[in-house]
mmCIF file of C-alpha atoms in Angstrom:
data_model
loop_
_atom_site.group_PDB
_atom_site.id
_atom_site.type_symbol
_atom_site.label_atom_id
_atom_site.label_comp_id
_atom_site.label_asym_id
_atom_site.label_seq_id
_atom_site.Cartn_x
_atom_site.Cartn_y
_atom_site.Cartn_z
ATOM 1 C CA MET A 1 9.684 1.847 -13.654
ATOM 2 C CA HIS A 2 8.944 -0.570 -16.880
ATOM 3 C CA PRO A 3 7.079 1.100 -19.483
ATOM 4 C CA ALA A 4 3.486 -0.803 -19.111
ATOM 5 C CA PHE A 5 3.497 0.577 -15.393
ATOM 6 C CA SER A 6 4.572 4.135 -16.505
ATOM 7 C CA SER A 7 0.363 5.278 -16.582
ATOM 8 C CA ILE A 8 0.111 4.641 -13.443
ATOM 9 C CA GLN A 9 -1.910 7.349 -11.320
ATOM 10 C CA PHE A 10 -0.293 8.229 -7.879
ATOM 11 C CA GLY A 11 -3.151 9.204 -5.476
ATOM 12 C CA PRO A 12 -4.197 11.616 -4.419
ATOM 13 C CA PHE A 13 -3.519 11.473 -0.483
ATOM 14 C CA ALA A 14 -6.321 12.642 2.245
ATOM 15 C CA SER A 15 -2.535 11.960 4.757
ATOM 16 C CA ALA A 16 1.156 13.852 4.760
ATOM 17 C CA TYR A 17 2.649 10.143 5.032
ATOM 18 C CA HIS A 18 0.860 8.689 2.078
ATOM 19 C CA ALA A 19 1.566 11.789 -0.046
ATOM 20 C CA ALA A 20 5.387 11.783 1.255
ATOM 21 C CA ALA A 21 5.921 8.020 0.695
ATOM 22 C CA MET A 22 5.554 8.760 -3.059
ATOM 23 C CA THR A 23 9.641 8.749 -3.488
ATOM 24 C CA PRO A 24 11.179 7.841 -6.787
ATOM 25 C CA GLU A 25 12.076 4.531 -4.378
ATOM 26 C CA PHE A 26 8.547 3.510 -3.964
ATOM 27 C CA LYS A 27 7.601 3.765 -7.559
ATOM 28 C CA GLU A 28 10.579 1.769 -7.912
ATOM 29 C CA ALA A 29 9.896 -1.098 -6.253
ATOM 30 C CA LEU A 30 6.512 -0.975 -6.841
ATOM 31 C CA GLY A 31 7.353 -1.341 -10.970
ATOM 32 C CA ALA A 32 9.469 -4.488 -9.451
ATOM 33 C CA PHE A 33 7.134 -5.710 -8.295
ATOM 34 C CA LEU A 34 4.929 -6.098 -10.892
ATOM 35 C CA GLU A 35 7.531 -6.272 -12.979
ATOM 36 C CA LYS A 36 8.300 -9.806 -12.009
ATOM 37 C CA GLU A 37 4.765 -10.582 -10.291
ATOM 38 C CA LEU A 38 1.939 -9.181 -13.405
ATOM 39 C CA LEU A 39 3.647 -8.429 -16.294
ATOM 40 C CA PRO A 40 4.295 -12.434 -16.964
ATOM 41 C CA GLN A 41 0.584 -13.596 -16.684
ATOM 42 C CA VAL A 42 -0.328 -10.814 -20.191
ATOM 43 C CA GLU A 43 -0.503 -12.957 -23.162
ATOM 44 C CA GLN A 44 -0.861 -10.465 -25.932
ATOM 45 C CA PRO A 45 0.454 -7.015 -27.082
ATOM 46 C CA PHE A 46 -1.362 -4.700 -25.484
ATOM 47 C CA GLU A 47 -2.343 -0.252 -26.727
ATOM 48 C CA SER A 48 -2.247 0.821 -22.979
ATOM 49 C CA THR A 49 -1.985 1.141 -20.096
ATOM 50 C CA SER A 50 -3.934 2.632 -17.368
ATOM 51 C CA GLY A 51 -4.156 2.224 -13.021
ATOM 52 C CA ALA A 52 -4.101 4.412 -10.361
ATOM 53 C CA LEU A 53 -2.547 3.043 -6.747
ATOM 54 C CA VAL A 54 -4.567 4.504 -3.109
ATOM 55 C CA ALA A 55 -4.276 4.494 -0.311
ATOM 56 C CA ALA A 56 -6.094 1.816 1.446
ATOM 57 C CA TYR A 57 -6.677 3.650 4.326
ATOM 58 C CA ASP A 58 -6.076 6.665 4.178
ATOM 59 C CA ALA A 59 -6.907 9.459 6.633
ATOM 60 C CA GLU A 60 -3.841 10.410 9.063
ATOM 61 C CA ARG A 61 -6.216 8.335 12.163
ATOM 62 C CA TYR A 62 -4.546 5.389 9.838
ATOM 63 C CA CYS A 63 -0.573 6.272 9.953
ATOM 64 C CA GLY A 64 0.280 6.324 13.170
ATOM 65 C CA PRO A 65 4.041 4.838 14.219
ATOM 66 C CA ASN A 66 2.000 1.271 15.304
ATOM 67 C CA SER A 67 -0.527 1.128 11.900
ATOM 68 C CA ALA A 68 -0.447 -1.503 11.279
ATOM 69 C CA VAL A 69 -2.821 -0.284 7.928
ATOM 70 C CA ARG A 70 -1.163 2.057 6.866
ATOM 71 C CA ASP A 71 1.357 1.081 3.534
ATOM 72 C CA ILE A 72 -1.449 -1.320 2.452
ATOM 73 C CA TYR A 73 -2.260 -0.187 -0.968
ATOM 74 C CA ARG A 74 -5.113 -0.480 -3.441
ATOM 75 C CA LEU A 75 -4.162 -1.176 -7.070
ATOM 76 C CA GLU A 76 -6.481 -1.561 -9.897
ATOM 77 C CA LEU A 77 -4.338 -1.455 -13.294
ATOM 78 C CA ALA A 78 -5.435 -2.534 -17.279
ATOM 79 C CA TYR A 79 -3.973 -3.082 -20.491
ATOM 80 C CA HIS A 80 -6.156 -2.085 -23.085
ATOM 81 C CA ARG A 81 -6.552 -3.279 -26.289
ATOM 82 C CA SER A 82 -9.116 -3.754 -28.894
ATOM 83 C CA SER A 83 -9.775 -8.085 -28.500
ATOM 84 C CA GLY A 84 -10.432 -6.813 -24.679
ATOM 85 C CA ASP A 85 -8.521 -5.923 -21.039
ATOM 86 C CA ASP A 86 -6.604 -7.347 -18.976
ATOM 87 C CA THR A 87 -7.421 -6.512 -15.703
ATOM 88 C CA ILE A 88 -6.614 -6.578 -12.101
ATOM 89 C CA LYS A 89 -7.830 -4.973 -8.882
ATOM 90 C CA VAL A 90 -5.545 -6.059 -5.852
ATOM 91 C CA GLU A 91 -4.112 -4.830 -2.061
ATOM 92 C CA LEU A 92 -0.648 -4.313 -2.168
ATOM 93 C CA VAL A 93 1.067 -3.937 1.286
ATOM 94 C CA PHE A 94 4.596 -2.151 1.211
ATOM 95 C CA ARG A 95 7.996 -2.951 3.229
ATOM 96 C CA ALA A 96 9.344 -0.029 3.824
ATOM 97 C CA GLN A 97 12.803 -1.461 6.096
ATOM 98 C CA ALA A 98 12.286 -4.122 3.048
ATOM 99 C CA ARG A 99 11.596 -1.265 -0.017
ATOM 100 C CA ALA A 100 9.643 -3.947 -1.747
ATOM 101 C CA PHE A 101 5.525 -4.603 -2.279
ATOM 102 C CA SER A 102 3.929 -8.126 -1.424
ATOM 103 C CA ALA A 103 0.155 -8.437 -1.968
ATOM 104 C CA ARG A 104 -1.890 -8.701 0.645
ATOM 105 C CA ARG A 105 -3.144 -12.000 2.441
ATOM 106 C CA ASN A 106 -0.343 -13.360 0.852
ATOM 107 C CA LYS A 107 -2.373 -13.627 -2.450
ATOM 108 C CA PRO A 108 -1.100 -14.396 -5.733
ATOM 109 C CA LEU A 109 -2.002 -11.598 -8.007
ATOM 110 C CA TYR A 110 -4.145 -12.226 -10.988
ATOM 111 C CA LEU A 111 -4.645 -10.901 -13.815
ATOM 112 C CA TRP A 112 -7.759 -11.413 -15.712
ATOM 113 C CA THR A 113 -7.641 -12.466 -19.466
ATOM 114 C CA PRO A 114 -9.870 -12.350 -21.510
ATOM 115 C CA ALA A 115 -8.993 -15.546 -21.752
ATOM 116 C CA ARG A 116 -9.668 -16.610 -18.169
ATOM 117 C CA ARG A 117 -12.416 -13.874 -17.894
ATOM 118 C CA ASP A 118 -14.831 -16.614 -20.650
ATOM 119 C CA ARG A 119 -13.197 -19.721 -18.376
ATOM 120 C CA TYR A 120 -14.443 -18.199 -15.325
ATOM 121 C CA GLN A 121 -17.488 -17.592 -17.149
ATOM 122 C CA ALA A 122 -17.511 -21.163 -18.264
ATOM 123 C CA GLU A 123 -17.381 -22.893 -15.616
ATOM 124 C CA GLY A 124 -19.637 -21.027 -13.340
ATOM 125 C CA ARG A 125 -22.343 -21.911 -15.942
ATOM 126 C CA GLN A 126 -21.141 -25.545 -15.062
ATOM 127 C CA LEU A 127 -21.318 -24.745 -11.816
ATOM 128 C CA GLN A 128 -25.117 -23.736 -12.135
ATOM 129 C CA HIS A 129 -26.493 -26.633 -14.804
ATOM 130 C CA LEU A 130 -24.618 -29.562 -12.453
ATOM 131 C CA CYS A 131 -26.129 -27.665 -8.882
ATOM 132 C CA GLY A 132 -29.732 -27.748 -11.131
ATOM 133 C CA CYS A 133 -29.593 -31.012 -12.396
ATOM 134 C CA ILE A 134 -29.293 -32.285 -8.771
ATOM 135 C CA ALA A 135 -31.885 -29.996 -7.454
ATOM 136 C CA ARG A 136 -33.925 -31.894 -10.448
ATOM 137 C CA HIS A 137 -33.112 -35.794 -8.878
ATOM 138 C CA GLU A 138 -31.512 -36.414 -12.343
ATOM 139 C CA GLY A 139 -29.093 -39.023 -11.503
ATOM 140 C CA VAL A 140 -25.767 -36.793 -11.751
ATOM 141 C CA ALA A 141 -22.557 -37.864 -10.002
ATOM 142 C CA ALA A 142 -22.540 -35.596 -7.533
ATOM 143 C CA VAL A 143 -18.775 -34.284 -7.947
ATOM 144 C CA CYS A 144 -16.614 -31.002 -8.608
ATOM 145 C CA PRO A 145 -16.151 -30.188 -11.761
ATOM 146 C CA LEU A 146 -13.160 -28.273 -10.669
ATOM 147 C CA CYS A 147 -11.837 -30.418 -8.292
ATOM 148 C CA SER A 148 -13.198 -33.575 -8.919
ATOM 149 C CA ALA A 149 -13.716 -33.690 -4.958
ATOM 150 C CA VAL A 150 -16.892 -35.786 -3.768
ATOM 151 C CA LEU A 151 -19.887 -32.819 -3.599
ATOM 152 C CA SER A 152 -21.847 -32.082 -0.268
ATOM 153 C CA VAL A 153 -25.737 -32.246 -0.776
ATOM 154 C CA HIS A 154 -28.655 -30.789 1.772
ATOM 155 C CA ASN A 155 -31.947 -31.957 -0.216
ATOM 156 C CA SER A 156 -34.437 -31.420 1.323
ATOM 157 C CA PRO A 157 -37.900 -29.401 1.409
ATOM 158 C CA ASN A 158 -37.204 -26.138 2.900
ATOM 159 C CA LEU A 159 -33.234 -25.591 2.058
ATOM 160 C CA PHE A 160 -30.951 -27.248 -1.027
ATOM 161 C CA ASP A 161 -27.642 -26.713 -0.492
ATOM 162 C CA VAL A 162 -24.325 -28.600 -2.783
ATOM 163 C CA SER A 163 -21.010 -27.090 -1.572
ATOM 164 C CA CYS A 164 -18.091 -28.569 -2.559
ATOM 165 C CA PRO A 165 -15.003 -29.766 0.809
ATOM 166 C CA SER A 166 -12.427 -27.839 -0.819
ATOM 167 C CA ARG A 167 -14.596 -24.684 -1.410
ATOM 168 C CA CYS A 168 -14.655 -24.274 -5.259
ATOM 169 C CA PHE A 169 -17.618 -23.161 -4.786
ATOM 170 C CA LYS A 170 -21.381 -23.374 -2.410
ATOM 171 C CA TYR A 171 -24.952 -23.498 -3.602
ATOM 172 C CA ASN A 172 -26.947 -22.361 -0.676
ATOM 173 C CA TYR A 173 -30.990 -21.062 -1.725
ATOM 174 C CA HIS A 174 -33.788 -21.279 0.841
ATOM 175 C CA ARG A 175 -37.210 -23.555 -0.464
ATOM 176 C CA ASP A 176 -40.629 -22.364 0.130
ATOM 177 C CA PRO A 177 -41.626 -25.926 1.363
ATOM 178 C CA ALA A 178 -44.754 -26.266 0.633
ATOM 179 C CA ASN A 179 -44.480 -25.792 -3.896
ATOM 180 C CA GLY A 180 -40.388 -26.427 -3.340
ATOM 181 C CA GLN A 181 -39.089 -22.833 -5.192
ATOM 182 C CA PHE A 182 -36.459 -20.839 -4.992
ATOM 183 C CA LEU A 183 -36.987 -18.053 -2.927
ATOM 184 C CA HIS A 184 -33.036 -16.752 -1.714
ATOM 185 C CA GLY A 185 -29.404 -18.172 -1.883
ATOM 186 C CA HIS A 186 -26.376 -17.497 -2.883
ATOM 187 C CA PHE A 187 -24.628 -18.392 -4.959
ATOM 188 C CA PHE A 188 -20.357 -18.185 -4.216
ATOM 189 C CA ARG A 189 -17.134 -19.262 -6.040
ATOM 190 C CA LYS A 190 -13.654 -19.374 -4.458
ATOM 191 C CA GLU A 191 -11.742 -16.656 -6.561
ATOM 192 C CA PRO A 192 -8.477 -17.767 -8.718
ATOM 193 C CA GLY A 193 -5.764 -16.910 -6.938
ATOM 194 C CA ASP A 194 -7.683 -17.852 -3.658
ATOM 195 C CA LEU A 195 -5.947 -20.126 -1.606
#
């Protein structure tokens, strides 16, 4: 296993199936997968790593021979440096016959580097600002700044909703019809790596 992954702690596991699955071949397959899919995303040298792999469904009742969930694992991994950590939390699937890992739901692995985190937060502020301008009728173009799609806007006394047809984001708030104040709602964003 690559030294970047040698700090991963396996378990503890409640089920005998998962404890027995932690063979050298299992760990080698995990290391090969992470070296190919994750290590190229590390942008800066790191000082150390820490991580843990646990079973997503860690009980004997999930470990039968026909179980659809027994080989799903949760991985948390961090690359530490003084300028900021790279982190990832992801669910992985181990295919025992192929001795290979893949990301659950075929989502690509996405390492949160400091630069990616800053860019994501800046985009969030940009989206919030755009929605505020639309709500105040400031005459801005209702175009998604992330994908350039024309936004769907619903602006009524009871509801303010702005959403991207490409699902980049959805800004949805209920209003007090008497004064137009936002009462409660949600701001959803597509996470990087989502298909």
